[in-house]
PDB file of C-alpha atoms and ligand atoms in Angstrom:
ATOM      1  CA  MET A   1      88.913 110.240  69.107  1.00 92.00           C
ATOM      2  CA  ASP A   2      91.093 107.633  70.800  1.00 95.00           C
ATOM      3  CA  ASN A   3      90.185 103.999  71.444  1.00 97.00           C
ATOM      4  CA  ARG A   4      93.221 103.150  73.568  1.00 98.00           C
ATOM      5  CA  PRO A   5      92.494 102.040  77.158  1.00 98.00           C
ATOM      6  CA  ILE A   6      92.437 104.206  80.282  1.00 98.00           C
ATOM      7  CA  GLY A   7      95.097 102.922  82.721  1.00 98.00           C
ATOM      8  CA  VAL A   8      94.191 102.912  86.421  1.00 98.00           C
ATOM      9  CA  PHE A   9      96.140 101.637  89.420  1.00 98.00           C
ATOM     10  CA  ASP A  10      95.967 101.208  93.168  1.00 96.00           C
ATOM     11  CA  SER A  11      97.690  99.118  95.813  1.00 94.00           C
ATOM     12  CA  GLY A  12      94.837  96.616  95.886  1.00 90.00           C
ATOM     13  CA  VAL A  13      91.107  96.430  95.466  1.00 87.00           C
ATOM     14  CA  GLY A  14      90.246  99.990  96.615  1.00 88.00           C
ATOM     15  CA  GLY A  15      90.937 101.636  93.261  1.00 92.00           C
ATOM     16  CA  LEU A  16      88.061  99.638  91.817  1.00 92.00           C
ATOM     17  CA  THR A  17      85.826 102.301  93.416  1.00 90.00           C
ATOM     18  CA  VAL A  18      87.363 104.659  90.836  1.00 94.00           C
ATOM     19  CA  VAL A  19      86.879 102.071  88.071  1.00 94.00           C
ATOM     20  CA  ASN A  20      83.203 101.774  89.050  1.00 92.00           C
ATOM     21  CA  ALA A  21      82.789 105.541  88.816  1.00 93.00           C
ATOM     22  CA  LEU A  22      84.702 105.680  85.509  1.00 95.00           C
ATOM     23  CA  SER A  23      82.570 102.966  83.961  1.00 93.00           C
ATOM     24  CA  LYS A  24      79.454 104.941  84.933  1.00 93.00           C
ATOM     25  CA  VAL A  25      80.550 108.299  83.497  1.00 95.00           C
ATOM     26  CA  LEU A  26      82.519 106.838  80.556  1.00 96.00           C
ATOM     27  CA  PRO A  27      80.638 103.621  79.694  1.00 95.00           C
ATOM     28  CA  LYS A  28      82.203 103.193  76.243  1.00 96.00           C
ATOM     29  CA  GLU A  29      85.835 103.134  77.394  1.00 97.00           C
ATOM     30  CA  SER A  30      88.190 100.210  77.848  1.00 97.00           C
ATOM     31  CA  ILE A  31      89.876 100.259  81.279  1.00 97.00           C
ATOM     32  CA  TYR A  32      93.072  98.482  82.358  1.00 97.00           C
ATOM     33  CA  TYR A  33      93.257  98.275  86.131  1.00 96.00           C
ATOM     34  CA  VAL A  34      96.365  97.220  88.072  1.00 97.00           C
ATOM     35  CA  GLY A  35      96.009  96.252  91.746  1.00 95.00           C
ATOM     36  CA  ASP A  36      99.440  95.882  93.343  1.00 95.00           C
ATOM     37  CA  THR A  37      98.252  93.024  95.546  1.00 92.00           C
ATOM     38  CA  ALA A  38     101.798  91.725  96.101  1.00 94.00           C
ATOM     39  CA  ARG A  39     102.729  94.937  97.920  1.00 95.00           C
ATOM     40  CA  VAL A  40      99.467  96.212  99.463  1.00 91.00           C
ATOM     41  CA  PRO A  41      99.168  98.209 101.722  1.00 92.00           C
ATOM     42  CA  TYR A  42     101.030 101.287 100.488  1.00 94.00           C
ATOM     43  CA  GLY A  43      99.816 103.423 103.381  1.00 90.00           C
ATOM     44  CA  ASN A  44     102.478 102.301 105.831  1.00 89.00           C
ATOM     45  CA  LYS A  45     105.394 102.299 103.359  1.00 94.00           C
ATOM     46  CA  SER A  46     108.155 104.852 102.766  1.00 94.00           C
ATOM     47  CA  LYS A  47     108.023 107.525 100.084  1.00 95.00           C
ATOM     48  CA  SER A  48     110.858 105.886  98.124  1.00 96.00           C
ATOM     49  CA  SER A  49     109.009 102.549  97.970  1.00 97.00           C
ATOM     50  CA  ILE A  50     105.772 104.210  96.875  1.00 96.00           C
ATOM     51  CA  LEU A  51     107.640 106.158  94.159  1.00 97.00           C
ATOM     52  CA  LYS A  52     109.287 102.967  92.904  1.00 97.00           C
ATOM     53  CA  PHE A  53     106.039 100.934  92.862  1.00 97.00           C
ATOM     54  CA  SER A  54     104.088 103.750  91.158  1.00 98.00           C
ATOM     55  CA  LEU A  55     106.758 104.196  88.484  1.00 97.00           C
ATOM     56  CA  GLN A  56     106.914 100.442  87.721  1.00 97.00           C
ATOM     57  CA  ILE A  57     103.137 100.166  87.350  1.00 98.00           C
ATOM     58  CA  THR A  58     102.798 103.365  85.313  1.00 97.00           C
ATOM     59  CA  LYS A  59     105.498 102.147  82.919  1.00 96.00           C
ATOM     60  CA  TRP A  60     103.675  98.823  82.551  1.00 97.00           C
ATOM     61  CA  LEU A  61     100.384 100.595  81.787  1.00 97.00           C
ATOM     62  CA  LEU A  62     102.119 102.818  79.235  1.00 97.00           C
ATOM     63  CA  LYS A  63     103.548  99.692  77.545  1.00 96.00           C
ATOM     64  CA  GLN A  64      99.942  98.526  77.167  1.00 97.00           C
ATOM     65  CA  ASN A  65      99.352 101.757  75.238  1.00 97.00           C
ATOM     66  CA  CYS A  66      97.106 103.503  77.779  1.00 98.00           C
ATOM     67  CA  LYS A  67      96.072 107.015  76.751  1.00 98.00           C
ATOM     68  CA  ILE A  68      95.859 108.408  80.291  1.00 98.00           C
ATOM     69  CA  ILE A  69      96.997 107.142  83.700  1.00 98.00           C
ATOM     70  CA  VAL A  70      94.703 107.492  86.707  1.00 98.00           C
ATOM     71  CA  ILE A  71      96.362 106.997  90.085  1.00 98.00           C
ATOM     72  CA  ALA A  72      93.372 105.559  91.950  1.00 97.00           C
ATOM     73  CA  CYS A  73      95.215 105.684  95.246  1.00 96.00           C
ATOM     74  CA  ASN A  74      95.479 108.668  97.572  1.00 96.00           C
ATOM     75  CA  THR A  75      98.763 107.422  99.010  1.00 95.00           C
ATOM     76  CA  ALA A  76     100.447 107.175  95.590  1.00 97.00           C
ATOM     77  CA  SER A  77      98.795 110.430  94.473  1.00 97.00           C
ATOM     78  CA  SER A  78     100.167 112.211  97.563  1.00 95.00           C
ATOM     79  CA  LEU A  79     103.706 110.934  97.203  1.00 96.00           C
ATOM     80  CA  ALA A  80     104.281 110.078  93.536  1.00 97.00           C
ATOM     81  CA  LEU A  81     102.014 112.164  91.276  1.00 97.00           C
ATOM     82  CA  SER A  82     104.308 115.170  90.871  1.00 95.00           C
ATOM     83  CA  TYR A  83     107.346 112.888  90.337  1.00 96.00           C
ATOM     84  CA  LEU A  84     105.546 110.862  87.646  1.00 97.00           C
ATOM     85  CA  LYS A  85     104.243 114.011  85.966  1.00 95.00           C
ATOM     86  CA  SER A  86     107.682 115.535  85.723  1.00 94.00           C
ATOM     87  CA  ASN A  87     109.392 112.333  84.559  1.00 93.00           C
ATOM     88  CA  LEU A  88     106.912 110.908  82.057  1.00 93.00           C
ATOM     89  CA  SER A  89     105.399 112.664  79.100  1.00 89.00           C
ATOM     90  CA  THR A  90     101.861 111.379  79.388  1.00 92.00           C
ATOM     91  CA  SER A  91      98.589 112.593  80.933  1.00 95.00           C
ATOM     92  CA  ILE A  92      98.502 111.506  84.572  1.00 97.00           C
ATOM     93  CA  ILE A  93      95.835 112.358  87.093  1.00 97.00           C
ATOM     94  CA  GLY A  94      95.563 111.610  90.812  1.00 98.00           C
ATOM     95  CA  VAL A  95      92.604 111.555  93.186  1.00 97.00           C
ATOM     96  CA  ILE A  96      93.574 114.425  95.503  1.00 97.00           C
ATOM     97  CA  ASP A  97      92.801 117.560  93.485  1.00 96.00           C
ATOM     98  CA  PRO A  98      89.379 116.397  92.231  1.00 96.00           C
ATOM     99  CA  ALA A  99      88.329 115.596  95.828  1.00 96.00           C
ATOM    100  CA  ILE A 100      89.621 118.953  97.062  1.00 97.00           C
ATOM    101  CA  LYS A 101      87.587 120.770  94.432  1.00 95.00           C
ATOM    102  CA  TYR A 102      84.379 118.925  95.422  1.00 95.00           C
ATOM    103  CA  ALA A 103      84.968 119.518  99.143  1.00 97.00           C
ATOM    104  CA  GLN A 104      85.579 123.217  98.581  1.00 97.00           C
ATOM    105  CA  MET A 105      82.271 123.433  96.703  1.00 96.00           C
ATOM    106  CA  LYS A 106      80.324 121.537  99.396  1.00 97.00           C
ATOM    107  CA  THR A 107      81.594 123.043 102.643  1.00 98.00           C
ATOM    108  CA  LYS A 108      79.512 125.816 104.166  1.00 98.00           C
ATOM    109  CA  ASN A 109      81.594 126.570 107.251  1.00 98.00           C
ATOM    110  CA  LYS A 110      85.081 125.866 105.756  1.00 98.00           C
ATOM    111  CA  GLN A 111      85.759 123.135 108.340  1.00 98.00           C
ATOM    112  CA  ILE A 112      86.906 120.113 106.337  1.00 98.00           C
ATOM    113  CA  GLY A 113      87.907 116.696 107.642  1.00 98.00           C
ATOM    114  CA  VAL A 114      90.224 114.299 105.822  1.00 98.00           C
ATOM    115  CA  LEU A 115      90.581 110.579 106.508  1.00 98.00           C
ATOM    116  CA  GLY A 116      93.482 108.732 104.909  1.00 96.00           C
ATOM    117  CA  THR A 117      96.326 106.292 105.283  1.00 94.00           C
ATOM    118  CA  ARG A 118      99.272 107.213 107.492  1.00 94.00           C
ATOM    119  CA  ALA A 119     101.408 108.108 104.442  1.00 93.00           C
ATOM    120  CA  THR A 120      98.705 110.379 102.977  1.00 95.00           C
ATOM    121  CA  ILE A 121      98.016 112.185 106.251  1.00 96.00           C
ATOM    122  CA  ASN A 122     101.728 112.543 107.091  1.00 95.00           C
ATOM    123  CA  SER A 123     102.376 114.057 103.644  1.00 95.00           C
ATOM    124  CA  ASN A 124     100.095 116.994 104.651  1.00 97.00           C
ATOM    125  CA  ILE A 125      99.048 117.251 101.034  1.00 96.00           C
ATOM    126  CA  TYR A 126      95.404 118.045 101.747  1.00 97.00           C
ATOM    127  CA  SER A 127      96.078 120.774 104.319  1.00 96.00           C
ATOM    128  CA  ASN A 128      98.784 122.333 102.125  1.00 96.00           C
ATOM    129  CA  ARG A 129      96.538 122.355  99.046  1.00 96.00           C
ATOM    130  CA  PHE A 130      93.571 123.813 100.927  1.00 97.00           C
ATOM    131  CA  LYS A 131      95.842 126.512 102.388  1.00 95.00           C
ATOM    132  CA  GLU A 132      96.944 127.472  98.851  1.00 95.00           C
ATOM    133  CA  LEU A 133      93.289 127.695  97.768  1.00 95.00           C
ATOM    134  CA  ASP A 134      91.722 129.469 100.728  1.00 96.00           C
ATOM    135  CA  GLN A 135      93.487 130.506 103.953  1.00 96.00           C
ATOM    136  CA  LYS A 136      90.168 130.406 105.803  1.00 97.00           C
ATOM    137  CA  ILE A 137      89.646 126.679 105.317  1.00 97.00           C
ATOM    138  CA  SER A 138      90.691 124.652 108.309  1.00 97.00           C
ATOM    139  CA  VAL A 139      91.526 120.970 107.891  1.00 97.00           C
ATOM    140  CA  ILE A 140      91.285 118.253 110.521  1.00 97.00           C
ATOM    141  CA  SER A 141      93.046 115.070 109.415  1.00 97.00           C
ATOM    142  CA  LYS A 142      92.966 111.562 110.783  1.00 97.00           C
ATOM    143  CA  ALA A 143      94.971 108.511 109.724  1.00 97.00           C
ATOM    144  CA  CYS A 144      92.847 105.353 109.811  1.00 97.00           C
ATOM    145  CA  PRO A 145      95.341 102.525 109.084  1.00 94.00           C
ATOM    146  CA  LEU A 146      92.978  99.666 109.999  1.00 96.00           C
ATOM    147  CA  PHE A 147      90.353 100.652 107.415  1.00 95.00           C
ATOM    148  CA  VAL A 148      92.306  99.235 104.442  1.00 90.00           C
ATOM    149  CA  PRO A 149      92.766  95.689 105.831  1.00 90.00           C
ATOM    150  CA  LEU A 150      89.091  95.688 106.897  1.00 92.00           C
ATOM    151  CA  VAL A 151      87.990  96.454 103.328  1.00 89.00           C
ATOM    152  CA  GLU A 152      90.503  94.034 101.784  1.00 81.00           C
ATOM    153  CA  GLU A 153      89.068  91.322 104.079  1.00 83.00           C
ATOM    154  CA  GLY A 154      85.472  92.234 103.251  1.00 83.00           C
ATOM    155  CA  PHE A 155      84.599  93.635 106.716  1.00 91.00           C
ATOM    156  CA  ILE A 156      82.490  96.566 105.548  1.00 91.00           C
ATOM    157  CA  SER A 157      79.524  96.201 107.894  1.00 93.00           C
ATOM    158  CA  GLY A 158      78.837  94.846 111.378  1.00 96.00           C
ATOM    159  CA  PRO A 159      80.327  95.368 114.825  1.00 97.00           C
ATOM    160  CA  ILE A 160      84.016  95.057 113.906  1.00 97.00           C
ATOM    161  CA  PRO A 161      84.287  97.977 111.403  1.00 97.00           C
ATOM    162  CA  LEU A 162      81.796  99.923 113.539  1.00 97.00           C
ATOM    163  CA  SER A 163      84.008  99.797 116.612  1.00 97.00           C
ATOM    164  CA  VAL A 164      87.121 100.658 114.565  1.00 98.00           C
ATOM    165  CA  ALA A 165      85.271 103.590 112.959  1.00 98.00           C
ATOM    166  CA  LYS A 166      84.117 104.855 116.378  1.00 97.00           C
ATOM    167  CA  HIS A 167      87.706 104.712 117.589  1.00 97.00           C
ATOM    168  CA  TYR A 168      89.050 106.749 114.651  1.00 97.00           C
ATOM    169  CA  LEU A 169      86.166 109.186 114.240  1.00 97.00           C
ATOM    170  CA  ASN A 170      85.778 110.367 117.835  1.00 93.00           C
ATOM    171  CA  ASP A 171      88.147 113.311 117.206  1.00 89.00           C
ATOM    172  CA  ILE A 172      86.187 114.362 114.101  1.00 94.00           C
ATOM    173  CA  ARG A 173      82.867 114.039 115.932  1.00 92.00           C
ATOM    174  CA  GLU A 174      83.973 116.630 118.450  1.00 91.00           C
ATOM    175  CA  THR A 175      84.703 119.259 115.783  1.00 95.00           C
ATOM    176  CA  ASP A 176      82.495 121.445 113.560  1.00 96.00           C
ATOM    177  CA  VAL A 177      83.548 119.629 110.386  1.00 98.00           C
ATOM    178  CA  ASP A 178      80.682 119.756 107.849  1.00 98.00           C
ATOM    179  CA  THR A 179      82.482 118.013 104.958  1.00 98.00           C
ATOM    180  CA  LEU A 180      84.658 114.913 105.185  1.00 98.00           C
ATOM    181  CA  ILE A 181      86.951 113.681 102.417  1.00 97.00           C
ATOM    182  CA  LEU A 182      87.270 109.907 102.222  1.00 97.00           C
ATOM    183  CA  GLY A 183      90.952 110.306 101.333  1.00 96.00           C
ATOM    184  CA  CYS A 184      91.654 106.694 100.469  1.00 95.00           C
ATOM    185  CA  THR A 185      90.023 104.826  97.629  1.00 91.00           C
ATOM    186  CA  HIS A 186      89.193 101.914  99.932  1.00 91.00           C
ATOM    187  CA  TYR A 187      87.096 104.086 102.239  1.00 94.00           C
ATOM    188  CA  PRO A 188      83.960 104.611 100.094  1.00 92.00           C
ATOM    189  CA  LEU A 189      83.245 100.946 100.870  1.00 91.00           C
ATOM    190  CA  LEU A 190      82.978 101.975 104.540  1.00 95.00           C
ATOM    191  CA  ALA A 191      80.848 105.064 103.829  1.00 96.00           C
ATOM    192  CA  THR A 192      77.716 103.645 105.488  1.00 96.00           C
ATOM    193  CA  ILE A 193      79.587 102.809 108.692  1.00 97.00           C
ATOM    194  CA  ILE A 194      81.316 106.222 108.687  1.00 98.00           C
ATOM    195  CA  SER A 195      77.975 107.995 108.224  1.00 97.00           C
ATOM    196  CA  ASN A 196      76.404 105.926 110.992  1.00 96.00           C
ATOM    197  CA  VAL A 197      79.106 107.089 113.381  1.00 97.00           C
ATOM    198  CA  LEU A 198      79.178 110.745 112.314  1.00 96.00           C
ATOM    199  CA  GLY A 199      75.519 111.318 111.521  1.00 95.00           C
ATOM    200  CA  PRO A 200      73.864 112.667 108.378  1.00 93.00           C
ATOM    201  CA  SER A 201      74.894 116.314 108.808  1.00 94.00           C
ATOM    202  CA  ILE A 202      78.476 115.640 107.663  1.00 97.00           C
ATOM    203  CA  LYS A 203      78.761 115.461 103.873  1.00 97.00           C
ATOM    204  CA  LEU A 204      81.100 112.674 102.716  1.00 97.00           C
ATOM    205  CA  ILE A 205      83.271 113.327  99.650  1.00 96.00           C
ATOM    206  CA  ASP A 206      84.042 110.225  97.610  1.00 93.00           C
ATOM    207  CA  SER A 207      87.157 110.981  95.557  1.00 89.00           C
ATOM    208  CA  SER A 208      86.262 108.284  93.016  1.00 90.00           C
ATOM    209  CA  LEU A 209      83.285 110.243  91.644  1.00 89.00           C
ATOM    210  CA  ALA A 210      85.212 113.513  91.613  1.00 91.00           C
ATOM    211  CA  THR A 211      88.122 111.831  89.791  1.00 96.00           C
ATOM    212  CA  ALA A 212      85.917 110.133  87.190  1.00 96.00           C
ATOM    213  CA  ASP A 213      84.318 113.496  86.326  1.00 95.00           C
ATOM    214  CA  LYS A 214      87.770 115.051  85.951  1.00 96.00           C
ATOM    215  CA  VAL A 215      88.992 112.205  83.688  1.00 98.00           C
ATOM    216  CA  LYS A 216      85.910 112.662  81.520  1.00 97.00           C
ATOM    217  CA  SER A 217      86.513 116.375  81.075  1.00 96.00           C
ATOM    218  CA  MET A 218      90.241 115.840  80.360  1.00 96.00           C
ATOM    219  CA  LEU A 219      89.496 113.240  77.663  1.00 97.00           C
ATOM    220  CA  LYS A 220      86.751 115.388  76.183  1.00 97.00           C
ATOM    221  CA  ASN A 221      88.817 118.575  76.105  1.00 96.00           C
ATOM    222  CA  ASN A 222      91.720 116.767  74.422  1.00 94.00           C
ATOM    223  CA  ASN A 223      89.549 114.877  71.955  1.00 96.00           C
ATOM    224  CA  LEU A 224      90.584 111.548  73.466  1.00 96.00           C
ATOM    225  CA  LEU A 225      87.187 109.935  74.090  1.00 97.00           C
ATOM    226  CA  ALA A 226      86.577 106.482  72.576  1.00 97.00           C
ATOM    227  CA  ASP A 227      84.229 106.506  69.631  1.00 94.00           C
ATOM    228  CA  LYS A 228      83.699 102.714  69.649  1.00 93.00           C
ATOM    229  CA  ASN A 229      81.635 100.955  72.290  1.00 93.00           C
ATOM    230  CA  LEU A 230      84.551  99.115  73.922  1.00 93.00           C
ATOM    231  CA  SER A 231      83.053  98.868  77.447  1.00 93.00           C
ATOM    232  CA  GLU A 232      85.553  96.505  79.000  1.00 93.00           C
ATOM    233  CA  ILE A 233      87.411  96.303  82.271  1.00 94.00           C
ATOM    234  CA  ASN A 234      90.556  94.191  82.377  1.00 95.00           C
ATOM    235  CA  CYS A 235      92.039  93.714  85.783  1.00 94.00           C
ATOM    236  CA  TYR A 236      95.716  92.880  86.444  1.00 96.00           C
ATOM    237  CA  VAL A 237      97.239  91.965  89.796  1.00 95.00           C
ATOM    238  CA  THR A 238     100.844  91.572  90.918  1.00 96.00           C
ATOM    239  CA  ASP A 239      99.881  88.590  93.079  1.00 94.00           C
ATOM    240  CA  TYR A 240      96.874  86.459  92.323  1.00 92.00           C
ATOM    241  CA  THR A 241      94.907  84.944  95.190  1.00 84.00           C
ATOM    242  CA  LYS A 242      91.357  83.663  95.452  1.00 81.00           C
ATOM    243  CA  THR A 243      90.742  86.317  98.128  1.00 77.00           C
ATOM    244  CA  PHE A 244      91.167  89.062  95.539  1.00 79.00           C
ATOM    245  CA  ASN A 245      88.731  87.278  93.252  1.00 81.00           C
ATOM    246  CA  THR A 246      86.195  86.901  96.055  1.00 82.00           C
ATOM    247  CA  THR A 247      86.499  90.569  97.004  1.00 80.00           C
ATOM    248  CA  VAL A 248      86.066  91.642  93.390  1.00 83.00           C
ATOM    249  CA  ASP A 249      83.020  89.380  93.020  1.00 77.00           C
ATOM    250  CA  ARG A 250      81.518  90.652  96.243  1.00 68.00           C
ATOM    251  CA  PHE A 251      81.837  94.361  95.555  1.00 66.00           C
ATOM    252  CA  PHE A 252      82.307  94.941  91.845  1.00 72.00           C
ATOM    253  CA  LYS A 253      79.820  92.836  89.949  1.00 59.00           C
ATOM    254  CA  SER A 254      79.841  95.256  87.035  1.00 66.00           C
ATOM    255  CA  ASN A 255      81.407  93.559  84.011  1.00 73.00           C
ATOM    256  CA  ILE A 256      85.038  92.802  84.866  1.00 86.00           C
ATOM    257  CA  ASN A 257      86.177  90.945  81.746  1.00 87.00           C
ATOM    258  CA  SER A 258      89.353  89.326  83.060  1.00 90.00           C
ATOM    259  CA  ILE A 259      91.692  89.117  86.053  1.00 91.00           C
ATOM    260  CA  LYS A 260      95.309  88.214  85.213  1.00 94.00           C
ATOM    261  CA  LYS A 261      98.570  88.125  87.111  1.00 95.00           C
ATOM    262  CA  ILE A 262     101.405  90.302  85.777  1.00 96.00           C
ATOM    263  CA  ASP A 263     105.049  90.915  86.657  1.00 91.00           C
ATOM    264  CA  VAL A 264     105.982  94.580  86.966  1.00 85.00           C
ATOM    265  CA  PHE A 265     109.116  94.188  89.095  1.00 81.00           C
TER     266      PHE A 265
HETATM  267  N1  LIG B 301      93.653 102.752  98.421  1.00 93.66           N
HETATM  268  C1  LIG B 301      94.866 103.408  98.680  1.00 93.66           C
HETATM  269  C2  LIG B 301      94.726 104.862  99.028  1.00 93.66           C
HETATM  270  O1  LIG B 301      93.895 105.494  98.480  1.00 93.66           O
HETATM  271  C3  LIG B 301      95.944 102.700  99.385  1.00 93.66           C
HETATM  272  C4  LIG B 301      95.674 102.049 100.645  1.00 93.66           C
HETATM  273  C5  LIG B 301      96.905 101.294 101.059  1.00 93.66           C
HETATM  274  O2  LIG B 301      97.391 100.529 100.256  1.00 93.66           O
HETATM  275  O3  LIG B 301      97.367 101.501 102.189  1.00 93.66           O
HETATM  276  O4  LIG B 301      95.446 105.425  99.800  1.00 93.66           O
END
């Protein structure tokens, strides 16, 4: 048994979708969440910047004695997970592989769509991974760079996100995709809009739920589950603004114990 916190990070507020899922499947755990609000968005940045930011935050979380690191960001998972795994001797998990596993289970016709940031889509990580798993799976990817600022600004319903979603999803609508990975942790907050545009026949895969299940099984298999009822979520940001607070209040009412500013660079 291990009562140390689970460390989670993302570029901003989106990774809280993973925290929400974690607190549902692992209600006893203490979670330390870092939102890199000073440097959001990651999706339009270079690989070297994303590696540097991810390393700084992971090191900070390890200093806080976290027992496992969850990269709650598809962009950082695409570009930094293998680097962090090979350079740090700690358990680290990203959001890509859990989502891939769920999508592979759900698809009936092996036509899978992936939405993500520019950096995630340009990394080709999803198509490469699916190819390794099953040559017959075909992947249609689409970068949706405006989705992150919409979510960060709280535009998750109404005509503005709807018209942006229509613009991005037209290509997907014209395919036979039956399963669509929301390949950015901000996107589950736009799931209703995305479903409205694509219709109910396309199954949406939320990587936060898939990742939380994977974290649970990793902790269980390694005897690292908390045995005390810690149940707390402490949130740390690299730049503190009232906007972040408002967004957190609006979307994540579930017991966030504190929000503090930290320096990681
Ligand atoms: N939420 C992140 C992701 O999953 C990052 C979005 C961004 O910062 O551009 O990709």
